[in-house]
CSV table of C-alpha atoms and ligand atoms in Angstrom, one decimal:
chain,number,residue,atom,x,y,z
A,218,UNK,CA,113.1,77.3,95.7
A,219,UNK,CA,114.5,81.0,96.5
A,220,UNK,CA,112.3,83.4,98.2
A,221,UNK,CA,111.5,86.2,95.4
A,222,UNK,CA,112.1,89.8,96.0
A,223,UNK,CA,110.0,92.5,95.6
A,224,UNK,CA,110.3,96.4,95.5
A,225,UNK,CA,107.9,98.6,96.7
A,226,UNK,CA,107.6,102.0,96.2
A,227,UNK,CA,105.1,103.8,98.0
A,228,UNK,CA,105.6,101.1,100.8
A,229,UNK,CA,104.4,103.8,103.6
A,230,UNK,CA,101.2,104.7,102.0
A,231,UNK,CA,97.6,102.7,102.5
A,232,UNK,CA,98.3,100.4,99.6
A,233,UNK,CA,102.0,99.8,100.3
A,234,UNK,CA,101.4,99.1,103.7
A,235,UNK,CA,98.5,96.2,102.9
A,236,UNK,CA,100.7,94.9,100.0
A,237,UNK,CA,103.7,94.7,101.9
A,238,UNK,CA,101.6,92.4,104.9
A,239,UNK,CA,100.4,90.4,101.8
A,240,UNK,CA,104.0,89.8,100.0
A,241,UNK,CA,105.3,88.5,104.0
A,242,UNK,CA,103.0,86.0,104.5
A,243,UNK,CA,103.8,84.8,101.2
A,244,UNK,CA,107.5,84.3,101.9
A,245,UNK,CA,108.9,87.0,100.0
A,246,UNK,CA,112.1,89.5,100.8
A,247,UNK,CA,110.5,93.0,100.8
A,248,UNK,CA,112.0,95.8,100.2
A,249,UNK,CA,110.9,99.4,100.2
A,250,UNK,CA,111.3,103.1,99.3
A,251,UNK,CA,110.6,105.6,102.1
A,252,UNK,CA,111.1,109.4,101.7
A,253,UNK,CA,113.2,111.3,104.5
A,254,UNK,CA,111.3,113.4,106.4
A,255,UNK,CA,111.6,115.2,109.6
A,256,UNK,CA,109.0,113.0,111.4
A,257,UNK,CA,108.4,109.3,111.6
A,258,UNK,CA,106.4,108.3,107.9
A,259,UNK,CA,106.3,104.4,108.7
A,260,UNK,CA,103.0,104.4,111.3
A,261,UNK,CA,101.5,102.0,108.7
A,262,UNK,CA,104.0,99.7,108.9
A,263,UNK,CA,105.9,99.8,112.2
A,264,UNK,CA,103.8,96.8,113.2
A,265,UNK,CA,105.8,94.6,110.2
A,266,UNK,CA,108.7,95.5,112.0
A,267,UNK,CA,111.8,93.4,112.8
A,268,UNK,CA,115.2,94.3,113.1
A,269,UNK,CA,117.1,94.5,110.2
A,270,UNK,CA,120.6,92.9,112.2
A,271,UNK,CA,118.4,89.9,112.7
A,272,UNK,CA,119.6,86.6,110.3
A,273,UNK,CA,115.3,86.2,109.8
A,274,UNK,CA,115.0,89.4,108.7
A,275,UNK,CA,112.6,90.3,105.9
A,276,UNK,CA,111.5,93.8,105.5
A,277,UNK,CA,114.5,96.1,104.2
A,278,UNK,CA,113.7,99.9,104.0
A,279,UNK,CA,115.7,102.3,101.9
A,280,UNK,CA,115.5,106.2,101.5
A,281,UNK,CA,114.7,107.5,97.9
A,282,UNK,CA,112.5,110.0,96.0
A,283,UNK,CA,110.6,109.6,92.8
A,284,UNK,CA,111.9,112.9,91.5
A,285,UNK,CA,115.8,111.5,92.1
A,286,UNK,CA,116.5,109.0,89.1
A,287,UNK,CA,120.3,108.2,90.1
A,288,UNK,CA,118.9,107.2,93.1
A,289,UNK,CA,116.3,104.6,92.1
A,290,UNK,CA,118.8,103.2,89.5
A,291,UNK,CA,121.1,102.6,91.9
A,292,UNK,CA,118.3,101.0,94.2
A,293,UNK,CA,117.1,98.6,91.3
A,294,UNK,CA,121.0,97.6,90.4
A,295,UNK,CA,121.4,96.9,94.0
A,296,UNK,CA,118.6,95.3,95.3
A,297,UNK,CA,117.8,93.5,91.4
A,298,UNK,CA,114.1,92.8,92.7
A,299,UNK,CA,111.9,90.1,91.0
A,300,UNK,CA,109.0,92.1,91.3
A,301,UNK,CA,108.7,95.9,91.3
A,302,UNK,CA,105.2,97.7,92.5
A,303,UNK,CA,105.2,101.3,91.9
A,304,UNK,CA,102.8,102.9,94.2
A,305,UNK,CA,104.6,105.7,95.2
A,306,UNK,CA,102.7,109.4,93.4
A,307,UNK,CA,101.1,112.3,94.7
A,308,UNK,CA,97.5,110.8,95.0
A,309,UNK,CA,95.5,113.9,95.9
A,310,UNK,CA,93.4,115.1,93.6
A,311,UNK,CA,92.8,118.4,95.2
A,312,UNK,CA,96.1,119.4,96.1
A,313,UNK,CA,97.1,118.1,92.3
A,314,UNK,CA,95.1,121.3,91.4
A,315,UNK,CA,97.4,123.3,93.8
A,316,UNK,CA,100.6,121.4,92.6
A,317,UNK,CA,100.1,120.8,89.4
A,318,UNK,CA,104.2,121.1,88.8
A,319,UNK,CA,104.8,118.8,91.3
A,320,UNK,CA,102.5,116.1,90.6
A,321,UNK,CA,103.5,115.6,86.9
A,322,UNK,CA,106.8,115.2,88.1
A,323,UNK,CA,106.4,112.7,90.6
A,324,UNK,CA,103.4,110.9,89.5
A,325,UNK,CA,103.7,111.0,85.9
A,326,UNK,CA,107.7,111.5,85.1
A,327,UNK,CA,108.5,109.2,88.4
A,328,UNK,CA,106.9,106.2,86.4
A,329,UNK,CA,109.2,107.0,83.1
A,330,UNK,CA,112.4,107.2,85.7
A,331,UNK,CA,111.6,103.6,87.3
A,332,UNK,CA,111.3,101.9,83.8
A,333,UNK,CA,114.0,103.7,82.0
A,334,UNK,CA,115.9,102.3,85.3
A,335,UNK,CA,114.8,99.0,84.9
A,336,UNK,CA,115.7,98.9,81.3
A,337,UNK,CA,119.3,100.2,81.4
A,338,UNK,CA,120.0,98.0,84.5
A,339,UNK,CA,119.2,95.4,82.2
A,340,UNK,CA,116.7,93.8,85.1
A,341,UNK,CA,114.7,91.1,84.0
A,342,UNK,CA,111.9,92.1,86.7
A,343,UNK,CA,108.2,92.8,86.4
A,344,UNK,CA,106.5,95.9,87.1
A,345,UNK,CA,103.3,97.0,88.1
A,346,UNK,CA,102.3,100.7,87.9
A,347,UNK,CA,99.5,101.7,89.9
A,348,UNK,CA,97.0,103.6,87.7
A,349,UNK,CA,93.6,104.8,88.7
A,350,UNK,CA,90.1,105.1,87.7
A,351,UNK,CA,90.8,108.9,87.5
A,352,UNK,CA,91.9,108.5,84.0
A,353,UNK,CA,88.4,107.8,82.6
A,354,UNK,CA,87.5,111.4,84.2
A,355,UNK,CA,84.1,112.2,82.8
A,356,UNK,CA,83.7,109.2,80.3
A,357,UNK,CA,80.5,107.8,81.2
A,358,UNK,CA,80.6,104.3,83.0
A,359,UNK,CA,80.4,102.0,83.4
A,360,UNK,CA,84.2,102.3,82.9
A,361,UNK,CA,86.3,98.9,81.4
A,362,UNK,CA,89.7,98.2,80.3
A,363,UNK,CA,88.4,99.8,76.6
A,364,UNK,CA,87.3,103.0,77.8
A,365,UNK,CA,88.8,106.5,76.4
A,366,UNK,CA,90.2,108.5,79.3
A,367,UNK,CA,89.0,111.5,79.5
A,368,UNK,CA,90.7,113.4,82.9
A,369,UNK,CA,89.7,116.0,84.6
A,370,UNK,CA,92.7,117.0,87.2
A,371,UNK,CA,96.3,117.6,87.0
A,372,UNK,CA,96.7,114.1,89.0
A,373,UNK,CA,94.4,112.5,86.4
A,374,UNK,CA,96.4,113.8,83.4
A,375,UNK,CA,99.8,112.7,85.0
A,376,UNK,CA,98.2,108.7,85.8
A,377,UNK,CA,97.1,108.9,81.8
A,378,UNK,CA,101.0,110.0,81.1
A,379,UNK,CA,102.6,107.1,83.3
A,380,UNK,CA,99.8,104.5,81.9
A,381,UNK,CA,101.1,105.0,78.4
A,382,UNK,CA,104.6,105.3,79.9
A,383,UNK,CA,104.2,101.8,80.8
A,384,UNK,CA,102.3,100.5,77.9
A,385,UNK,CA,105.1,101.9,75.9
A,386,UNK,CA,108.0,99.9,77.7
A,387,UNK,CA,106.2,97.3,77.3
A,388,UNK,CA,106.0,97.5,73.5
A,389,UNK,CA,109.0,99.3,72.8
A,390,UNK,CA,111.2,96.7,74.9
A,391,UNK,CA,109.2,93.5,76.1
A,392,UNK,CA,109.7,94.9,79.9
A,393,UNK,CA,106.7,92.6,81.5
A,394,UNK,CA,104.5,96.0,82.9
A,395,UNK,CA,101.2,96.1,83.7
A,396,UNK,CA,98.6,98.6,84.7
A,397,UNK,CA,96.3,98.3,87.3
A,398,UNK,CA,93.5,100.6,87.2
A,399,UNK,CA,92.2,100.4,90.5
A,400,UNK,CA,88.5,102.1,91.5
A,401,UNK,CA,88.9,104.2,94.8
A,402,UNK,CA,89.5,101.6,97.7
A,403,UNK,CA,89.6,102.6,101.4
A,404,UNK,CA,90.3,101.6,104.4
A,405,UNK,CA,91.0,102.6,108.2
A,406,UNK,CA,94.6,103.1,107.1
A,407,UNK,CA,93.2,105.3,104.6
A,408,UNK,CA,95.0,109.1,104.4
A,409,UNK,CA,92.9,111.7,106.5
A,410,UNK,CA,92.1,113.7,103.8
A,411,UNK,CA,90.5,111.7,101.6
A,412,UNK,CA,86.5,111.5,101.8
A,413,UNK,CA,85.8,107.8,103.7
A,414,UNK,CA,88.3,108.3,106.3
A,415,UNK,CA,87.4,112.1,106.8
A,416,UNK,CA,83.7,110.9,107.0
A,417,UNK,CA,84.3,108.1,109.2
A,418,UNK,CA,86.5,109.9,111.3
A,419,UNK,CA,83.8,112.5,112.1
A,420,UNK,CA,80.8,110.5,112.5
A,421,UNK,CA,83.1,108.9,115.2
A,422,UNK,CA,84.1,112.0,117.0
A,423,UNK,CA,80.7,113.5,116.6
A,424,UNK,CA,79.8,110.4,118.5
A,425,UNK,CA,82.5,110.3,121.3
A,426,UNK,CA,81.6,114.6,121.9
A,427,UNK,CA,85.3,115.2,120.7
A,428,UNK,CA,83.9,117.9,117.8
A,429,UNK,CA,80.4,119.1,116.2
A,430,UNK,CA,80.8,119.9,112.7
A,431,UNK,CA,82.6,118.5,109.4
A,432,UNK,CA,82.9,120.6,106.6
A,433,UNK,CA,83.0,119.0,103.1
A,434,UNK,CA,82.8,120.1,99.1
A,435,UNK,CA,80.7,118.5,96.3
A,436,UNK,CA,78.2,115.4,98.2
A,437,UNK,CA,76.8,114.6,94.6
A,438,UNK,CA,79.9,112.9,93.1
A,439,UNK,CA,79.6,109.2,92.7
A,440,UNK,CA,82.3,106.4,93.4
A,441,UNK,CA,82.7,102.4,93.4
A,442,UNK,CA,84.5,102.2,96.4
A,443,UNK,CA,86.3,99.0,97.5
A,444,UNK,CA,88.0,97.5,100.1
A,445,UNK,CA,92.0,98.2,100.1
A,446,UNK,CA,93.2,95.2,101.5
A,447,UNK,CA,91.8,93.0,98.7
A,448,UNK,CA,92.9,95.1,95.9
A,449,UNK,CA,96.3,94.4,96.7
A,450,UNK,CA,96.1,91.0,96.1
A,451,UNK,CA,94.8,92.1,92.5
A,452,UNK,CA,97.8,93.3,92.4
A,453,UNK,CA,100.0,90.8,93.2
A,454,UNK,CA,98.0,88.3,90.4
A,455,UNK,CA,98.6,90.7,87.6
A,456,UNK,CA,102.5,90.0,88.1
A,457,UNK,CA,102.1,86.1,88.3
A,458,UNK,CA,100.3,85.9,84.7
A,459,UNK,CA,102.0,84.3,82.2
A,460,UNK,CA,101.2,87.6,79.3
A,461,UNK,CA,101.5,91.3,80.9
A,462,UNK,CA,98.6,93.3,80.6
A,463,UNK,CA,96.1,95.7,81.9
A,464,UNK,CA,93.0,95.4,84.3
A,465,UNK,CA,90.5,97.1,85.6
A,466,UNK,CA,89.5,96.4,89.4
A,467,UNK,CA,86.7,97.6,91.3
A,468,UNK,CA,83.7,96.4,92.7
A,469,UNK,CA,80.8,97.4,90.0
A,470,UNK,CA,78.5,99.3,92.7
A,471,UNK,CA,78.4,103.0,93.3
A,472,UNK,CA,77.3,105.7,95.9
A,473,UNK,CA,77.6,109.3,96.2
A,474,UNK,CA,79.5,110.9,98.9
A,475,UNK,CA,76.1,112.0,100.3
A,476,UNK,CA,75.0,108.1,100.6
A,477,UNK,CA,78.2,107.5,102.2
A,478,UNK,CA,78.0,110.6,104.9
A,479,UNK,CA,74.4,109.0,105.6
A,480,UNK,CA,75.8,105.5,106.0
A,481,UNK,CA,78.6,106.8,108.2
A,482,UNK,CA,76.7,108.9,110.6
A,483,UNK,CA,73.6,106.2,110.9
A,484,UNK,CA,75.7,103.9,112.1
A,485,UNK,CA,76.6,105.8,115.1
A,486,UNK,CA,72.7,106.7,115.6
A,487,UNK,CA,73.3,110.3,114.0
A,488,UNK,CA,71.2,112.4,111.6
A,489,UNK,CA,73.8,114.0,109.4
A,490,UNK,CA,72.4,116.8,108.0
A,491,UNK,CA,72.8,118.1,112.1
A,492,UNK,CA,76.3,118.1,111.7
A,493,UNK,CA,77.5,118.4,108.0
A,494,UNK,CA,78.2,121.8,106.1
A,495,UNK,CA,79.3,123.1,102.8
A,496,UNK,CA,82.9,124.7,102.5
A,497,UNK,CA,83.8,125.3,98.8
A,498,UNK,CA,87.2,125.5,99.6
A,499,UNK,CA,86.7,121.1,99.2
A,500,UNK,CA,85.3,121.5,95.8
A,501,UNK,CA,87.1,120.6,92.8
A,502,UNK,CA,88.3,123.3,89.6
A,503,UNK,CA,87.1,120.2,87.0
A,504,UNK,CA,84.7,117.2,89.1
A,505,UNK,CA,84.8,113.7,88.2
A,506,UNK,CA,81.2,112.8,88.4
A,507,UNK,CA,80.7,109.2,88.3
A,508,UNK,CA,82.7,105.8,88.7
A,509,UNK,CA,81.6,102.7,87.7
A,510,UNK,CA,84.7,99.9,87.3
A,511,UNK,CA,83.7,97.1,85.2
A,512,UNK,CA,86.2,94.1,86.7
A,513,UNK,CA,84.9,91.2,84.6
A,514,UNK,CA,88.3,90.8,83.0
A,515,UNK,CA,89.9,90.5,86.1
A,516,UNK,CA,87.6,87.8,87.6
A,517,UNK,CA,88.0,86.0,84.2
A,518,UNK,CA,91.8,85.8,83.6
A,519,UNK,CA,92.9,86.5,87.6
A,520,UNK,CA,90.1,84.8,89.2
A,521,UNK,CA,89.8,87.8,91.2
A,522,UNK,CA,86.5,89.1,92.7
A,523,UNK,CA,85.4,91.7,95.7
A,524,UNK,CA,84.0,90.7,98.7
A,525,UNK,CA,83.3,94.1,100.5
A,526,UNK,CA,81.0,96.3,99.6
A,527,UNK,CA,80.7,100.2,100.3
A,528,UNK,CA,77.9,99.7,102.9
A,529,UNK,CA,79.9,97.3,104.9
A,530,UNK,CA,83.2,99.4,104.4
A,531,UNK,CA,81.9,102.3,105.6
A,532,UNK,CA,80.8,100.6,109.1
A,533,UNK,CA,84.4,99.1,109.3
A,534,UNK,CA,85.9,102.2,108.8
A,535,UNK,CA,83.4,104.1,111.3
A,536,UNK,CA,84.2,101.1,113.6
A,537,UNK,CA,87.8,101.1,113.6
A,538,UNK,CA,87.8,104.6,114.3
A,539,UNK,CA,86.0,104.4,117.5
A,540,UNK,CA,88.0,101.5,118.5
A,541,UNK,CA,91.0,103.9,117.8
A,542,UNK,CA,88.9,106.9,119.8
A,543,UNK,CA,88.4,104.1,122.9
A,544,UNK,CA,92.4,103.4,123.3
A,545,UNK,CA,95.2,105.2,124.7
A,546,UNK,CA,97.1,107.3,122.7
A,547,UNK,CA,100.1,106.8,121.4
A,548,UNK,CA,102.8,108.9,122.2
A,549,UNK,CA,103.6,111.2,119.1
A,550,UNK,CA,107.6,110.6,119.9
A,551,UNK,CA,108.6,107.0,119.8
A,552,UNK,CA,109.3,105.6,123.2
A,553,UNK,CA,112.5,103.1,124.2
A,554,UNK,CA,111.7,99.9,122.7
A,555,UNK,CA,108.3,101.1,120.3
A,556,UNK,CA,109.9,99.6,116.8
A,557,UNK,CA,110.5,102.3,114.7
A,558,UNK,CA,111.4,101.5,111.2
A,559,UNK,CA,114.5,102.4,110.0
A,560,UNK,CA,116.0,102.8,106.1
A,561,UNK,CA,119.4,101.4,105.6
A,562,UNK,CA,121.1,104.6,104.8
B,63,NAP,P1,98.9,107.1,99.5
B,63,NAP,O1,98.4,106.5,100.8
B,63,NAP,O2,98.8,108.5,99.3
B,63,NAP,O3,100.4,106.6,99.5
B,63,NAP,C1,101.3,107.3,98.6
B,63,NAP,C2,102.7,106.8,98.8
B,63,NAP,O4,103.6,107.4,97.9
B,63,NAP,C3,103.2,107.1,100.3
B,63,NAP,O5,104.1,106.1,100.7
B,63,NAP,C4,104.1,108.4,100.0
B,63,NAP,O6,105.1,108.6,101.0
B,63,NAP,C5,104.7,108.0,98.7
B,63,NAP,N1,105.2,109.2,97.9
B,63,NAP,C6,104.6,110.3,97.6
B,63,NAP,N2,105.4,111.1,97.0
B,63,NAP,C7,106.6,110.5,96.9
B,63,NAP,C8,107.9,110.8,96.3
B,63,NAP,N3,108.1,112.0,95.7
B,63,NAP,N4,108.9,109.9,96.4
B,63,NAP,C9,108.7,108.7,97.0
B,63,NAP,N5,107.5,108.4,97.6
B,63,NAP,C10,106.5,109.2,97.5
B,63,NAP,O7,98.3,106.4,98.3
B,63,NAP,P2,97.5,104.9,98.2
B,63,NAP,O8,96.0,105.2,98.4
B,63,NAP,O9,98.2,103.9,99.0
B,63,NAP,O10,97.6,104.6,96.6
B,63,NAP,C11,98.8,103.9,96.1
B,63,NAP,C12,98.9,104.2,94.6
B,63,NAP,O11,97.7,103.9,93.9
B,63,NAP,C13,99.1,105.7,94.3
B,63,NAP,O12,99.9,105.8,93.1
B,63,NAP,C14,97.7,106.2,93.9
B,63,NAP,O13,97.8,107.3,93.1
B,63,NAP,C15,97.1,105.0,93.2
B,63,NAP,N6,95.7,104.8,93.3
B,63,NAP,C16,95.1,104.8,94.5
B,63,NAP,C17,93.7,104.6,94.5
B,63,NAP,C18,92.9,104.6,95.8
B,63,NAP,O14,91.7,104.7,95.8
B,63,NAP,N7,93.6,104.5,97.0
B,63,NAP,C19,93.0,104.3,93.3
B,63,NAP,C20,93.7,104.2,92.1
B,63,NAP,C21,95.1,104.4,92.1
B,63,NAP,P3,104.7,109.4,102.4
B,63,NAP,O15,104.1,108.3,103.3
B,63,NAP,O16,106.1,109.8,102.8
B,63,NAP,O17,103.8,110.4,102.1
B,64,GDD,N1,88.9,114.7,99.7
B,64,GDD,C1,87.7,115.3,99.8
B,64,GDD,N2,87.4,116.1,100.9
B,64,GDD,N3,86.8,115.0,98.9
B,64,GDD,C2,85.5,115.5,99.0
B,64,GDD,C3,85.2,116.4,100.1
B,64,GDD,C4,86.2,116.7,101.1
B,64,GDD,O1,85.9,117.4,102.0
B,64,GDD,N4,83.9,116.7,99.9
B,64,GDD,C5,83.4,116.1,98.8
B,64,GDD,N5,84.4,115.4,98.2
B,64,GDD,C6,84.3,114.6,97.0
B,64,GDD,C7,85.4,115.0,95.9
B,64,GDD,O2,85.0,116.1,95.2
B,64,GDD,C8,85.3,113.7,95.1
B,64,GDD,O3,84.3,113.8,94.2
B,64,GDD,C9,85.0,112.6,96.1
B,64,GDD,O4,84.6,113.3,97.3
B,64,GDD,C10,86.1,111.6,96.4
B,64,GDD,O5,87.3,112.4,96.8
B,64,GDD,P1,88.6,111.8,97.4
B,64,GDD,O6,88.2,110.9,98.5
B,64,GDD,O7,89.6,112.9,97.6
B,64,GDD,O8,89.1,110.7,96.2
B,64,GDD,P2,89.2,110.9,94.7
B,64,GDD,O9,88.1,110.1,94.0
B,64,GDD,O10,89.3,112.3,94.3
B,64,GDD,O11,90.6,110.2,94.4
B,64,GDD,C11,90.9,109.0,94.9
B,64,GDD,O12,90.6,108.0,94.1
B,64,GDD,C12,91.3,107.9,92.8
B,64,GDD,C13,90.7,106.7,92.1
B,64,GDD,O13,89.5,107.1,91.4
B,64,GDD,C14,92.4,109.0,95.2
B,64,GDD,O14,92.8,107.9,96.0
B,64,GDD,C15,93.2,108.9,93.9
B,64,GDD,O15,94.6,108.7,94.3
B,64,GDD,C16,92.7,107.7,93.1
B,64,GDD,O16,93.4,107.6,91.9
């Protein structure tokens, strides 16, 4: 049987990067978007490296921009993937409140201009769009598949737009689409920015003398946070189904962001209330208190189920971070020989 091929956008983010590990190993031709930029983006992926001249060859980068619909049509007619995973958005919810513009137009409208692609290419693919537990906003969980949305940031509002963008091709013209509404899941690959890795990353240089102080917003907010390298085979089971639909996937627990700064910093043998303070500069316009994902559809029909819990992700990500604080850095320029990934362009 022929290898399938996929399409990943968003393939140099945390998601893309575990998904794209996950799609190798099982034998398929992946190919990616990346966006130019000035610097290197592909540090999450330089390590699935090989060179694209090589006959054995797997891993195919190409530049290309959400906001540039000629350009991702032309992608799909070229590359006519089996599979498409749309990860690629603005995922910030803070800075959505700053670029409010900008995220509707790449993380909303960027969902219509992949699957009005898809449809007048003609591809026969299926397509997952990755939508987030920030649509229920402040419904209260625990959240399910049934559950009004109810958002509460511009990034929120633009993940309701592109899940009914979705649900709409798929009515309007049989394209097999599904959403994945994916709880918050972390990892050490995590963005810096985001709580869990901005926590862990702390607690770890707090430890190692490197800094004294973190600064963060609201501590009373509550999330289900999950382990990112098992979502992504979530997502990889909602395209093999024989029906398209939605799911919800998370792991059914929650904690604030206080019990995760506590888990963080005892782990390293640190009281943090020594070494945390309030800056309201991290606080949200609207908040989303509280996330509860109920996955039991998932573990029915996809056989799917957590293994990790927030406890245990939160040492793994303190962990990895003082195993990253105990190497030698790595040069910020890339040296002769360090495999850089480069698109085809
Ligand atoms: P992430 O680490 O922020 O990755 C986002 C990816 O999108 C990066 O590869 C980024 O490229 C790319 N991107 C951003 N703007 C783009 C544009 N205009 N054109 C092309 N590519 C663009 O996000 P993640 O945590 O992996 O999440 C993956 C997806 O799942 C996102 O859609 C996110 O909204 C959604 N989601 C995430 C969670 C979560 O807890 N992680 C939960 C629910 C849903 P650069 O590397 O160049 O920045
Ligand atoms: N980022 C950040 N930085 N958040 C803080 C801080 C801080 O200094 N202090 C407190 N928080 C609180 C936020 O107010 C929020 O309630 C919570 O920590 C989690 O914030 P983030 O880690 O930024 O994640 P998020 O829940 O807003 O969004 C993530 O999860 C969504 C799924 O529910 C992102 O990955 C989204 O892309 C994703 O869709």
């Amino acid at each position: 049987m022929t290898a399938k091929k996929a399409l990943i956008t968003g393939i140099t983010g945390q998601d893309g990067s575990y998904l794209a590990e996950l799609l190798l190993e099982k034998g398929y031709w992946v190919h990616g978007i990346a966006r130019r930029a000035s610097t290197f983006n592909t540090e999450r992926i330089d390590h699935l490296y090989e060179d694209p001249h090589h006959p054995q060859a797997r891993l195919f980068l190409h530049y290309g921009d959400l906001t540039d619909g000629s350009r991702l049509a032309n992608l799909l007619e070229s590359i006519r993937p089996d599979e498409v995973y749309h990860l690629a958005a603005q995922s910030h919810v803070r800075v959505s409140f700053d670029e409010p513009e900008f995220t509707g137009n790449c993380t909303g409208l960027g969902t219509t201009r992949l699957l009005e692609a898809i449809r007048s290419v003609g591809l026969p693919c299926r397509f997952y769009q990755a939508s987030s537990s920030e649509m229920f906003g402040s419904t209260p969980p625990p959240q399910c598949e049934e559950t009004p949305f109810h958002p509460r940031s511009p990034y929120g509002v633009a993940k309701v737009y592109a899940y009914w963008a979705t649900r709409n091709y798929r009515e309007a013209y049989g394209i097999y689409a599904v959403n994945g509404i994916l709880f918050n899941h972390e990892s050490p690959r995590r963005g810096p920015t985001f709580v869990t890795r901005k926590v862990a990353s702390a607690a770890a240089r707090i430890k190692a003398g490197l800094q004294d102080l973190v600064y963060l917003g609201n501590l009373e907010a509550r999330r289900d946070w999950g382990y990112a390298a098992e979502y992504v085979e979530a997502m990889w089971r909602m395209l093999q189904q024989e029906e398209a639909d939605d799911y919800v996937i998370a792991t059914g627990t929650s904690h604030s962001v206080r019990d995760f700064v506590e888990l963080c910093f005892e782990h390293v043998g640190l009281d943090w209330r020594d070494h945390v303070r309030f800056d309201e500069r991290y606080v949200r316009p609207s908040e989303v208190d509280h996330l509860v994902g109920d996955a039991a559809k998932a573990e029915r029909l996809l056989g799917w189920k957590p293994t990790v819990r927030t406890p245990e992700l939160a040492r793994l990500m303190v962990d990895a971070e003082l195993g990253a604080l105990s190497r030698p850095s790595v040069p910020a320029a890339p040296t002769p020989g360090r495999a850089v990934l480069a698109p085809v362009s």
